[in-house]
Amino acid sequence: MNLSRVPPLAASPALLTLSSTTLNSYQVVAPPNATQLKYAQNFFTAASPVLLFTAARFRSFPQSSHPEVAFIGRSNVGKSSLLNALFGRTSIKDAHVSKRPGRTRTMNGFGVTGGLVQGAAPKEGQREAAWKRFPRGGCVVVDMPGYGSGSREEWGEEAMKFLENRKQLRRTFVMIDAEHGLKATDVQLLSHLRRQGISHQIVLSKVDKLMYSGAKAPGPRKLSNSLLKLQDLCGSIRQGLDREVGDGRKAALDILCCSAERSVDDANRHRKLGVDEVRWAVLNACGLEYVRILDDDEGLQSDLQPPKVDFNPFSVPPPTQRSVASREHTT
């Protein structure tokens, strides 16, 4: 047998390892690097979030020059858990976010200062709204009521007024349970946002349910297979929304994947899976993502430059024969 004529064996594809690129699905912006993720983590955890306002109706929102993002999703999607992880606060009291599904009944604005100093507190006997003392260079995260089971139609009317008309709103993050996938109301909301040209982005929550079968971390091959399945899920979500909208265009969008419960690894138990990437996406949406490295050992410094409802997901009945969908990322 002439071994020189035997073709070489094909090399096995390299196993995927956990990173921003393999965990998330980026089509629009470049995946954040380690320095950017560290900056985002520092920005959100430098100080406790400030409850700036609570509004049951859109007309009650204060006038503001601060950039805002909104988080919305079905009841029990894990929105409150993610927001607590986003703010780096395990205490619900500190973060002012309820852990009980469906408890968010108003639109609540939380200020993230990035460690910037707030204005002086009012003198004794005087009252001043917290948002008036909020520093330029920060951003506002708006916690929206959940839609679906246990929600009320009037909450949806006011929520849609906010999403469609709030000038300060830079992006709406629509949360989807990765384990259960898109529901009819998710498809309707995402399609509506896309048709209206409202900047939005999907966040798949609870991805640890797909990646980890138990408390023990998966081995290299199982982790790689889980990441491949996650990429396939993101692809099917995009295709589904393209079919639903039916305008002949393919949506270019980034899909973020995260878990508020599972840590990145044993050495970084305080860092939850994919949460820093969500933080970075918020800063990117608000125009606060530019950083300058002063010294690798001494930390980071930011160059911050503050930069009619016809649809209601709370009340529209589920359509028939609808498939999985996703969203368009308009920045």
mmCIF file of C-alpha atoms in Angstrom:
data_model
loop_
_atom_site.group_PDB
_atom_site.id
_atom_site.type_symbol
_atom_site.label_atom_id
_atom_site.label_comp_id
_atom_site.label_asym_id
_atom_site.label_seq_id
_atom_site.Cartn_x
_atom_site.Cartn_y
_atom_site.Cartn_z
ATOM 1 C CA MET A 1 0.000 0.000 0.000
ATOM 2 C CA ASN A 2 1.396 3.350 -1.042
ATOM 3 C CA LEU A 3 0.805 5.612 1.972
ATOM 4 C CA SER A 4 1.804 8.648 -0.037
ATOM 5 C CA ARG A 5 -1.458 8.309 -2.009
ATOM 6 C CA VAL A 6 -3.677 8.173 1.077
ATOM 7 C CA PRO A 7 -5.395 11.571 1.571
ATOM 8 C CA PRO A 8 -4.792 13.182 4.968
ATOM 9 C CA LEU A 9 -7.582 12.979 7.499
ATOM 10 C CA ALA A 10 -9.690 16.118 7.760
ATOM 11 C CA ALA A 11 -8.920 18.102 10.884
ATOM 12 C CA SER A 12 -11.699 18.106 13.451
ATOM 13 C CA PRO A 13 -13.318 21.513 13.865
ATOM 14 C CA ALA A 14 -12.069 23.384 16.894
ATOM 15 C CA LEU A 15 -14.373 23.322 19.889
ATOM 16 C CA LEU A 16 -16.050 26.606 20.753
ATOM 17 C CA THR A 17 -15.111 28.210 24.048
ATOM 18 C CA LEU A 18 -17.152 30.725 26.019
ATOM 19 C CA SER A 19 -16.625 34.314 24.848
ATOM 20 C CA SER A 20 -18.669 37.358 23.855
ATOM 21 C CA THR A 21 -18.519 36.223 20.229
ATOM 22 C CA THR A 22 -19.677 32.640 20.814
ATOM 23 C CA LEU A 23 -22.275 33.404 23.499
ATOM 24 C CA ASN A 24 -23.977 36.236 21.612
ATOM 25 C CA SER A 25 -24.894 36.717 17.968
ATOM 26 C CA TYR A 26 -23.504 39.960 16.531
ATOM 27 C CA GLN A 27 -24.378 41.292 13.084
ATOM 28 C CA VAL A 28 -24.312 45.060 13.579
ATOM 29 C CA VAL A 29 -21.654 46.066 16.098
ATOM 30 C CA ALA A 30 -18.318 44.436 16.845
ATOM 31 C CA PRO A 31 -18.281 42.169 19.907
ATOM 32 C CA PRO A 32 -16.940 44.055 22.950
ATOM 33 C CA ASN A 33 -13.420 43.231 24.060
ATOM 34 C CA ALA A 34 -12.257 42.538 27.611
ATOM 35 C CA THR A 35 -11.414 46.190 28.273
ATOM 36 C CA GLN A 36 -14.838 47.374 27.145
ATOM 37 C CA LEU A 37 -16.609 44.732 29.224
ATOM 38 C CA LYS A 38 -14.619 45.762 32.289
ATOM 39 C CA TYR A 39 -15.532 49.388 31.671
ATOM 40 C CA ALA A 40 -19.216 48.495 31.364
ATOM 41 C CA GLN A 41 -19.069 46.494 34.590
ATOM 42 C CA ASN A 42 -17.425 49.393 36.428
ATOM 43 C CA PHE A 43 -19.936 51.889 35.033
ATOM 44 C CA PHE A 44 -22.933 49.954 36.342
ATOM 45 C CA THR A 45 -21.486 48.917 39.705
ATOM 46 C CA ALA A 46 -19.631 52.096 40.726
ATOM 47 C CA ALA A 47 -22.690 53.314 42.639
ATOM 48 C CA SER A 48 -26.158 52.085 43.533
ATOM 49 C CA PRO A 49 -28.889 52.840 40.990
ATOM 50 C CA VAL A 50 -31.074 55.841 41.760
ATOM 51 C CA LEU A 51 -34.854 55.553 41.459
ATOM 52 C CA LEU A 52 -35.515 58.740 39.492
ATOM 53 C CA PHE A 53 -39.214 58.455 38.745
ATOM 54 C CA THR A 54 -42.223 56.155 38.750
ATOM 55 C CA ALA A 55 -45.006 56.724 36.238
ATOM 56 C CA ALA A 56 -48.229 54.847 35.586
ATOM 57 C CA ARG A 57 -49.026 57.012 32.558
ATOM 58 C CA PHE A 58 -46.874 58.385 29.781
ATOM 59 C CA ARG A 59 -47.947 61.956 30.444
ATOM 60 C CA SER A 60 -46.481 61.657 33.959
ATOM 61 C CA PHE A 61 -42.921 61.145 32.673
ATOM 62 C CA PRO A 62 -40.609 64.033 33.571
ATOM 63 C CA GLN A 63 -38.855 66.082 30.930
ATOM 64 C CA SER A 64 -35.242 64.999 30.813
ATOM 65 C CA SER A 65 -32.090 65.357 28.718
ATOM 66 C CA HIS A 66 -30.637 62.006 29.812
ATOM 67 C CA PRO A 67 -30.503 59.059 27.378
ATOM 68 C CA GLU A 68 -32.876 56.227 28.263
ATOM 69 C CA VAL A 69 -33.262 52.551 27.443
ATOM 70 C CA ALA A 70 -36.247 50.340 28.242
ATOM 71 C CA PHE A 71 -36.460 46.674 29.238
ATOM 72 C CA ILE A 72 -39.706 44.896 28.450
ATOM 73 C CA GLY A 73 -40.830 41.279 28.237
ATOM 74 C CA ARG A 74 -43.488 38.759 29.122
ATOM 75 C CA SER A 75 -44.334 38.146 32.750
ATOM 76 C CA ASN A 76 -41.905 35.679 34.339
ATOM 77 C CA VAL A 77 -39.262 36.206 31.641
ATOM 78 C CA GLY A 78 -36.668 37.053 34.295
ATOM 79 C CA LYS A 79 -36.605 40.801 33.673
ATOM 80 C CA SER A 80 -36.373 41.816 37.329
ATOM 81 C CA SER A 81 -33.595 39.306 37.980
ATOM 82 C CA LEU A 82 -31.632 40.621 35.009
ATOM 83 C CA LEU A 83 -32.030 44.243 36.106
ATOM 84 C CA ASN A 84 -30.745 43.395 39.571
ATOM 85 C CA ALA A 85 -27.764 41.635 37.978
ATOM 86 C CA LEU A 86 -27.297 44.593 35.626
ATOM 87 C CA PHE A 87 -27.129 46.974 38.591
ATOM 88 C CA GLY A 88 -24.842 44.591 40.490
ATOM 89 C CA ARG A 89 -27.237 44.426 43.429
ATOM 90 C CA THR A 90 -28.386 41.145 44.958
ATOM 91 C CA SER A 91 -30.570 42.976 47.476
ATOM 92 C CA ILE A 92 -33.945 43.764 45.986
ATOM 93 C CA LYS A 93 -34.295 46.664 48.407
ATOM 94 C CA ASP A 94 -31.082 48.235 47.127
ATOM 95 C CA ALA A 95 -32.013 47.866 43.478
ATOM 96 C CA HIS A 96 -35.700 48.777 43.951
ATOM 97 C CA VAL A 97 -36.687 45.959 41.584
ATOM 98 C CA SER A 98 -39.208 43.290 42.573
ATOM 99 C CA LYS A 99 -38.346 39.603 42.231
ATOM 100 C CA ARG A 100 -41.978 38.506 42.029
ATOM 101 C CA PRO A 101 -43.220 37.909 38.459
ATOM 102 C CA GLY A 102 -45.778 40.439 37.263
ATOM 103 C CA ARG A 103 -45.182 42.836 40.150
ATOM 104 C CA THR A 104 -43.997 45.703 37.943
ATOM 105 C CA ARG A 105 -47.155 47.743 37.342
ATOM 106 C CA THR A 106 -45.617 51.124 36.611
ATOM 107 C CA MET A 107 -42.787 52.377 34.411
ATOM 108 C CA ASN A 108 -39.829 52.927 36.727
ATOM 109 C CA GLY A 109 -36.737 54.908 35.761
ATOM 110 C CA PHE A 110 -33.417 53.984 37.405
ATOM 111 C CA GLY A 111 -30.443 56.287 37.007
ATOM 112 C CA VAL A 112 -26.988 54.778 36.482
ATOM 113 C CA THR A 113 -24.339 57.390 37.219
ATOM 114 C CA GLY A 114 -21.176 55.511 36.317
ATOM 115 C CA GLY A 115 -19.725 56.862 39.550
ATOM 116 C CA LEU A 116 -20.335 60.509 38.633
ATOM 117 C CA VAL A 117 -21.256 62.788 41.517
ATOM 118 C CA GLN A 118 -24.896 63.808 41.777
ATOM 119 C CA GLY A 119 -25.975 67.352 42.470
ATOM 120 C CA ALA A 120 -26.250 68.614 46.027
ATOM 121 C CA ALA A 121 -29.184 67.317 48.040
ATOM 122 C CA PRO A 122 -31.930 69.855 48.769
ATOM 123 C CA LYS A 123 -31.778 71.751 52.034
ATOM 124 C CA GLU A 124 -33.899 70.696 54.960
ATOM 125 C CA GLY A 125 -37.546 71.488 54.394
ATOM 126 C CA GLN A 126 -37.080 71.670 50.620
ATOM 127 C CA ARG A 127 -37.976 69.024 48.084
ATOM 128 C CA GLU A 128 -36.432 68.450 44.699
ATOM 129 C CA ALA A 129 -36.958 65.593 42.268
ATOM 130 C CA ALA A 130 -34.045 63.150 42.209
ATOM 131 C CA TRP A 131 -33.800 63.260 38.421
ATOM 132 C CA LYS A 132 -33.075 67.002 38.522
ATOM 133 C CA ARG A 133 -29.866 66.269 40.448
ATOM 134 C CA PHE A 134 -28.854 63.399 38.192
ATOM 135 C CA PRO A 135 -25.454 64.077 36.538
ATOM 136 C CA ARG A 136 -24.921 64.462 32.810
ATOM 137 C CA GLY A 137 -22.962 61.490 31.531
ATOM 138 C CA GLY A 138 -25.253 58.942 33.161
ATOM 139 C CA CYS A 139 -28.107 56.964 31.651
ATOM 140 C CA VAL A 140 -31.605 55.902 32.674
ATOM 141 C CA VAL A 141 -32.874 52.308 32.600
ATOM 142 C CA VAL A 142 -36.676 52.105 32.446
ATOM 143 C CA ASP A 143 -38.283 48.951 33.853
ATOM 144 C CA MET A 144 -41.541 48.324 31.963
ATOM 145 C CA PRO A 145 -44.563 46.276 33.104
ATOM 146 C CA GLY A 146 -44.578 42.698 31.860
ATOM 147 C CA TYR A 147 -47.087 41.659 29.221
ATOM 148 C CA GLY A 148 -48.888 38.339 28.893
ATOM 149 C CA SER A 149 -50.322 36.421 31.844
ATOM 150 C CA GLY A 150 -51.328 38.667 34.731
ATOM 151 C CA SER A 151 -50.870 41.924 32.815
ATOM 152 C CA ARG A 152 -53.528 44.539 32.197
ATOM 153 C CA GLU A 153 -54.528 46.163 28.947
ATOM 154 C CA GLU A 154 -54.200 49.702 30.311
ATOM 155 C CA TRP A 155 -50.573 49.058 31.260
ATOM 156 C CA GLY A 156 -49.912 48.155 27.622
ATOM 157 C CA GLU A 157 -51.532 51.302 26.270
ATOM 158 C CA GLU A 158 -49.288 53.535 28.359
ATOM 159 C CA ALA A 159 -46.227 51.382 27.660
ATOM 160 C CA MET A 160 -46.749 51.679 23.902
ATOM 161 C CA LYS A 161 -47.203 55.443 24.179
ATOM 162 C CA PHE A 162 -43.817 55.563 25.880
ATOM 163 C CA LEU A 163 -42.071 53.285 23.368
ATOM 164 C CA GLU A 164 -43.486 55.164 20.374
ATOM 165 C CA ASN A 165 -43.195 58.761 21.577
ATOM 166 C CA ARG A 166 -40.444 59.164 24.188
ATOM 167 C CA LYS A 167 -37.736 61.254 22.511
ATOM 168 C CA GLN A 168 -35.101 60.339 25.089
ATOM 169 C CA LEU A 169 -35.538 56.598 24.422
ATOM 170 C CA ARG A 170 -32.478 55.248 22.638
ATOM 171 C CA ARG A 171 -33.299 51.528 22.513
ATOM 172 C CA THR A 172 -35.875 49.008 23.708
ATOM 173 C CA PHE A 173 -34.507 45.685 24.943
ATOM 174 C CA VAL A 174 -37.113 42.958 24.429
ATOM 175 C CA MET A 175 -36.473 40.007 26.713
ATOM 176 C CA ILE A 176 -37.269 36.473 25.554
ATOM 177 C CA ASP A 177 -37.068 33.295 27.631
ATOM 178 C CA ALA A 178 -34.475 31.183 25.796
ATOM 179 C CA GLU A 179 -35.873 27.949 27.193
ATOM 180 C CA HIS A 180 -39.460 28.540 26.037
ATOM 181 C CA GLY A 181 -38.787 30.642 22.942
ATOM 182 C CA LEU A 182 -40.897 33.335 21.346
ATOM 183 C CA LYS A 183 -44.604 33.552 22.064
ATOM 184 C CA ALA A 184 -47.269 35.119 19.873
ATOM 185 C CA THR A 185 -47.207 38.405 21.804
ATOM 186 C CA ASP A 186 -43.410 38.559 21.473
ATOM 187 C CA VAL A 187 -43.718 38.166 17.711
ATOM 188 C CA GLN A 188 -46.349 40.899 17.534
ATOM 189 C CA LEU A 189 -44.348 43.335 19.657
ATOM 190 C CA LEU A 190 -41.092 42.779 17.762
ATOM 191 C CA SER A 191 -42.825 43.050 14.393
ATOM 192 C CA HIS A 192 -44.532 46.261 15.473
ATOM 193 C CA LEU A 193 -41.278 47.818 16.683
ATOM 194 C CA ARG A 194 -39.600 46.890 13.417
ATOM 195 C CA ARG A 195 -42.376 48.308 11.246
ATOM 196 C CA GLN A 196 -42.433 51.524 13.299
ATOM 197 C CA GLY A 197 -38.662 51.928 13.048
ATOM 198 C CA ILE A 198 -38.230 51.877 16.833
ATOM 199 C CA SER A 199 -34.695 50.923 17.851
ATOM 200 C CA HIS A 200 -34.806 47.589 19.647
ATOM 201 C CA GLN A 201 -32.762 44.541 20.489
ATOM 202 C CA ILE A 202 -33.526 41.020 21.708
ATOM 203 C CA VAL A 203 -32.078 39.709 24.961
ATOM 204 C CA LEU A 204 -32.415 35.959 25.460
ATOM 205 C CA SER A 205 -32.686 35.327 29.193
ATOM 206 C CA LYS A 206 -32.124 32.120 31.162
ATOM 207 C CA VAL A 207 -29.686 30.702 28.591
ATOM 208 C CA ASP A 208 -28.107 28.669 31.382
ATOM 209 C CA LYS A 209 -31.160 26.386 31.122
ATOM 210 C CA LEU A 210 -29.974 25.451 27.629
ATOM 211 C CA MET A 211 -26.257 25.328 28.369
ATOM 212 C CA TYR A 212 -26.085 23.649 31.772
ATOM 213 C CA SER A 213 -27.905 20.453 32.702
ATOM 214 C CA GLY A 214 -27.049 20.778 36.395
ATOM 215 C CA ALA A 215 -24.900 22.586 38.908
ATOM 216 C CA LYS A 216 -21.702 21.236 37.377
ATOM 217 C CA ALA A 217 -20.133 23.155 34.507
ATOM 218 C CA PRO A 218 -20.249 21.270 31.167
ATOM 219 C CA GLY A 219 -17.147 19.756 29.628
ATOM 220 C CA PRO A 220 -15.463 21.349 26.586
ATOM 221 C CA ARG A 221 -17.383 19.330 23.979
ATOM 222 C CA LYS A 222 -20.768 19.758 25.636
ATOM 223 C CA LEU A 223 -20.166 23.492 26.070
ATOM 224 C CA SER A 224 -19.226 23.796 22.404
ATOM 225 C CA ASN A 225 -22.375 21.942 21.336
ATOM 226 C CA SER A 226 -24.506 24.165 23.581
ATOM 227 C CA LEU A 227 -23.024 27.313 22.050
ATOM 228 C CA LEU A 228 -23.703 25.961 18.555
ATOM 229 C CA LYS A 229 -27.337 25.286 19.497
ATOM 230 C CA LEU A 230 -27.598 28.822 20.869
ATOM 231 C CA GLN A 231 -26.315 30.207 17.566
ATOM 232 C CA ASP A 232 -28.882 28.116 15.690
ATOM 233 C CA LEU A 233 -31.631 29.494 17.946
ATOM 234 C CA CYS A 234 -30.583 33.071 17.187
ATOM 235 C CA GLY A 235 -30.605 32.287 13.465
ATOM 236 C CA SER A 236 -34.107 30.810 13.601
ATOM 237 C CA ILE A 237 -35.345 33.857 15.509
ATOM 238 C CA ARG A 238 -34.072 36.181 12.774
ATOM 239 C CA GLN A 239 -35.614 34.080 10.013
ATOM 240 C CA GLY A 240 -38.929 33.910 11.823
ATOM 241 C CA LEU A 241 -39.224 37.666 12.189
ATOM 242 C CA ASP A 242 -38.283 38.191 8.545
ATOM 243 C CA ARG A 243 -41.157 35.898 7.552
ATOM 244 C CA GLU A 244 -43.560 37.611 9.950
ATOM 245 C CA VAL A 245 -42.839 41.132 8.709
ATOM 246 C CA GLY A 246 -42.889 39.986 5.090
ATOM 247 C CA ASP A 247 -41.249 43.053 3.569
ATOM 248 C CA GLY A 248 -38.620 41.051 1.702
ATOM 249 C CA ARG A 249 -35.770 42.415 3.802
ATOM 250 C CA LYS A 250 -33.468 40.494 6.093
ATOM 251 C CA ALA A 251 -33.132 42.171 9.469
ATOM 252 C CA ALA A 252 -29.584 42.917 10.585
ATOM 253 C CA LEU A 253 -29.591 42.604 14.338
ATOM 254 C CA ASP A 254 -27.553 41.636 17.353
ATOM 255 C CA ILE A 255 -29.029 39.108 19.791
ATOM 256 C CA LEU A 256 -27.655 39.038 23.326
ATOM 257 C CA CYS A 257 -27.732 35.924 25.522
ATOM 258 C CA CYS A 258 -27.479 36.034 29.294
ATOM 259 C CA SER A 259 -28.289 34.483 32.647
ATOM 260 C CA ALA A 260 -28.893 36.381 35.870
ATOM 261 C CA GLU A 261 -28.273 33.221 37.898
ATOM 262 C CA ARG A 262 -25.200 31.499 36.418
ATOM 263 C CA SER A 263 -21.710 32.937 36.893
ATOM 264 C CA VAL A 264 -19.173 33.156 34.081
ATOM 265 C CA ASP A 265 -16.893 30.716 35.917
ATOM 266 C CA ASP A 266 -15.850 29.726 39.433
ATOM 267 C CA ALA A 267 -13.161 32.415 39.509
ATOM 268 C CA ASN A 268 -15.684 35.154 38.643
ATOM 269 C CA ARG A 269 -18.777 34.271 40.638
ATOM 270 C CA HIS A 270 -19.827 37.926 40.828
ATOM 271 C CA ARG A 271 -19.942 38.162 37.020
ATOM 272 C CA LYS A 272 -23.133 36.706 35.615
ATOM 273 C CA LEU A 273 -23.209 35.069 32.208
ATOM 274 C CA GLY A 274 -23.597 37.659 29.436
ATOM 275 C CA VAL A 275 -24.575 40.509 31.781
ATOM 276 C CA ASP A 276 -21.516 42.638 30.981
ATOM 277 C CA GLU A 277 -22.401 42.383 27.291
ATOM 278 C CA VAL A 278 -25.902 43.677 28.067
ATOM 279 C CA ARG A 279 -24.348 46.530 30.042
ATOM 280 C CA TRP A 280 -22.118 47.368 27.088
ATOM 281 C CA ALA A 281 -25.113 47.339 24.724
ATOM 282 C CA VAL A 282 -26.900 49.845 26.987
ATOM 283 C CA LEU A 283 -23.887 52.160 26.960
ATOM 284 C CA ASN A 284 -23.588 51.756 23.191
ATOM 285 C CA ALA A 285 -27.241 52.701 22.720
ATOM 286 C CA CYS A 286 -26.812 55.761 24.951
ATOM 287 C CA GLY A 287 -23.599 56.932 23.280
ATOM 288 C CA LEU A 288 -21.561 56.323 26.434
ATOM 289 C CA GLU A 289 -19.368 53.494 25.167
ATOM 290 C CA TYR A 290 -16.212 55.443 24.282
ATOM 291 C CA VAL A 291 -13.345 54.917 26.700
ATOM 292 C CA ARG A 292 -9.689 55.910 26.931
ATOM 293 C CA ILE A 293 -7.212 53.633 28.646
ATOM 294 C CA LEU A 294 -4.909 55.567 30.972
ATOM 295 C CA ASP A 295 -2.961 52.670 32.409
ATOM 296 C CA ASP A 296 -3.533 48.938 32.254
ATOM 297 C CA ASP A 297 -2.890 48.593 35.972
ATOM 298 C CA GLU A 298 -4.615 51.710 37.223
ATOM 299 C CA GLY A 299 -7.993 51.362 35.555
ATOM 300 C CA LEU A 300 -10.114 53.130 33.007
ATOM 301 C CA GLN A 301 -11.270 56.661 32.377
ATOM 302 C CA SER A 302 -14.198 57.505 30.176
ATOM 303 C CA ASP A 303 -14.602 60.189 27.534
ATOM 304 C CA LEU A 304 -18.311 60.648 28.151
ATOM 305 C CA GLN A 305 -20.273 63.057 25.970
ATOM 306 C CA PRO A 306 -23.902 63.129 27.007
ATOM 307 C CA PRO A 307 -25.297 62.813 24.032
ATOM 308 C CA LYS A 308 -51.661 57.544 19.494
ATOM 309 C CA VAL A 309 -51.230 53.846 20.301
ATOM 310 C CA ASP A 310 -52.341 51.451 17.507
ATOM 311 C CA PHE A 311 -50.783 48.310 18.974
ATOM 312 C CA ASN A 312 -50.940 46.782 22.425
ATOM 313 C CA PRO A 313 -49.181 43.469 23.201
ATOM 314 C CA PHE A 314 -51.132 43.304 26.460
ATOM 315 C CA SER A 315 -54.464 42.840 24.687
ATOM 316 C CA VAL A 316 -54.010 41.575 21.109
ATOM 317 C CA PRO A 317 -55.143 37.925 20.774
ATOM 318 C CA PRO A 318 -52.485 35.475 19.546
ATOM 319 C CA PRO A 319 -52.384 35.101 15.750
ATOM 320 C CA THR A 320 -52.799 31.716 14.128
ATOM 321 C CA GLN A 321 -50.001 29.804 12.422
ATOM 322 C CA ARG A 322 -47.301 32.211 13.572
ATOM 323 C CA SER A 323 -43.715 31.065 13.779
ATOM 324 C CA VAL A 324 -40.730 32.051 15.813
ATOM 325 C CA ALA A 325 -39.450 35.568 15.236
ATOM 326 C CA SER A 326 -36.919 38.201 16.256
ATOM 327 C CA ARG A 327 -36.073 41.896 15.887
ATOM 328 C CA GLU A 328 -34.333 44.551 13.977
ATOM 329 C CA HIS A 329 -31.507 46.462 15.573
ATOM 330 C CA THR A 330 -31.699 50.089 14.432
ATOM 331 C CA THR A 331 -29.040 52.277 15.865
#
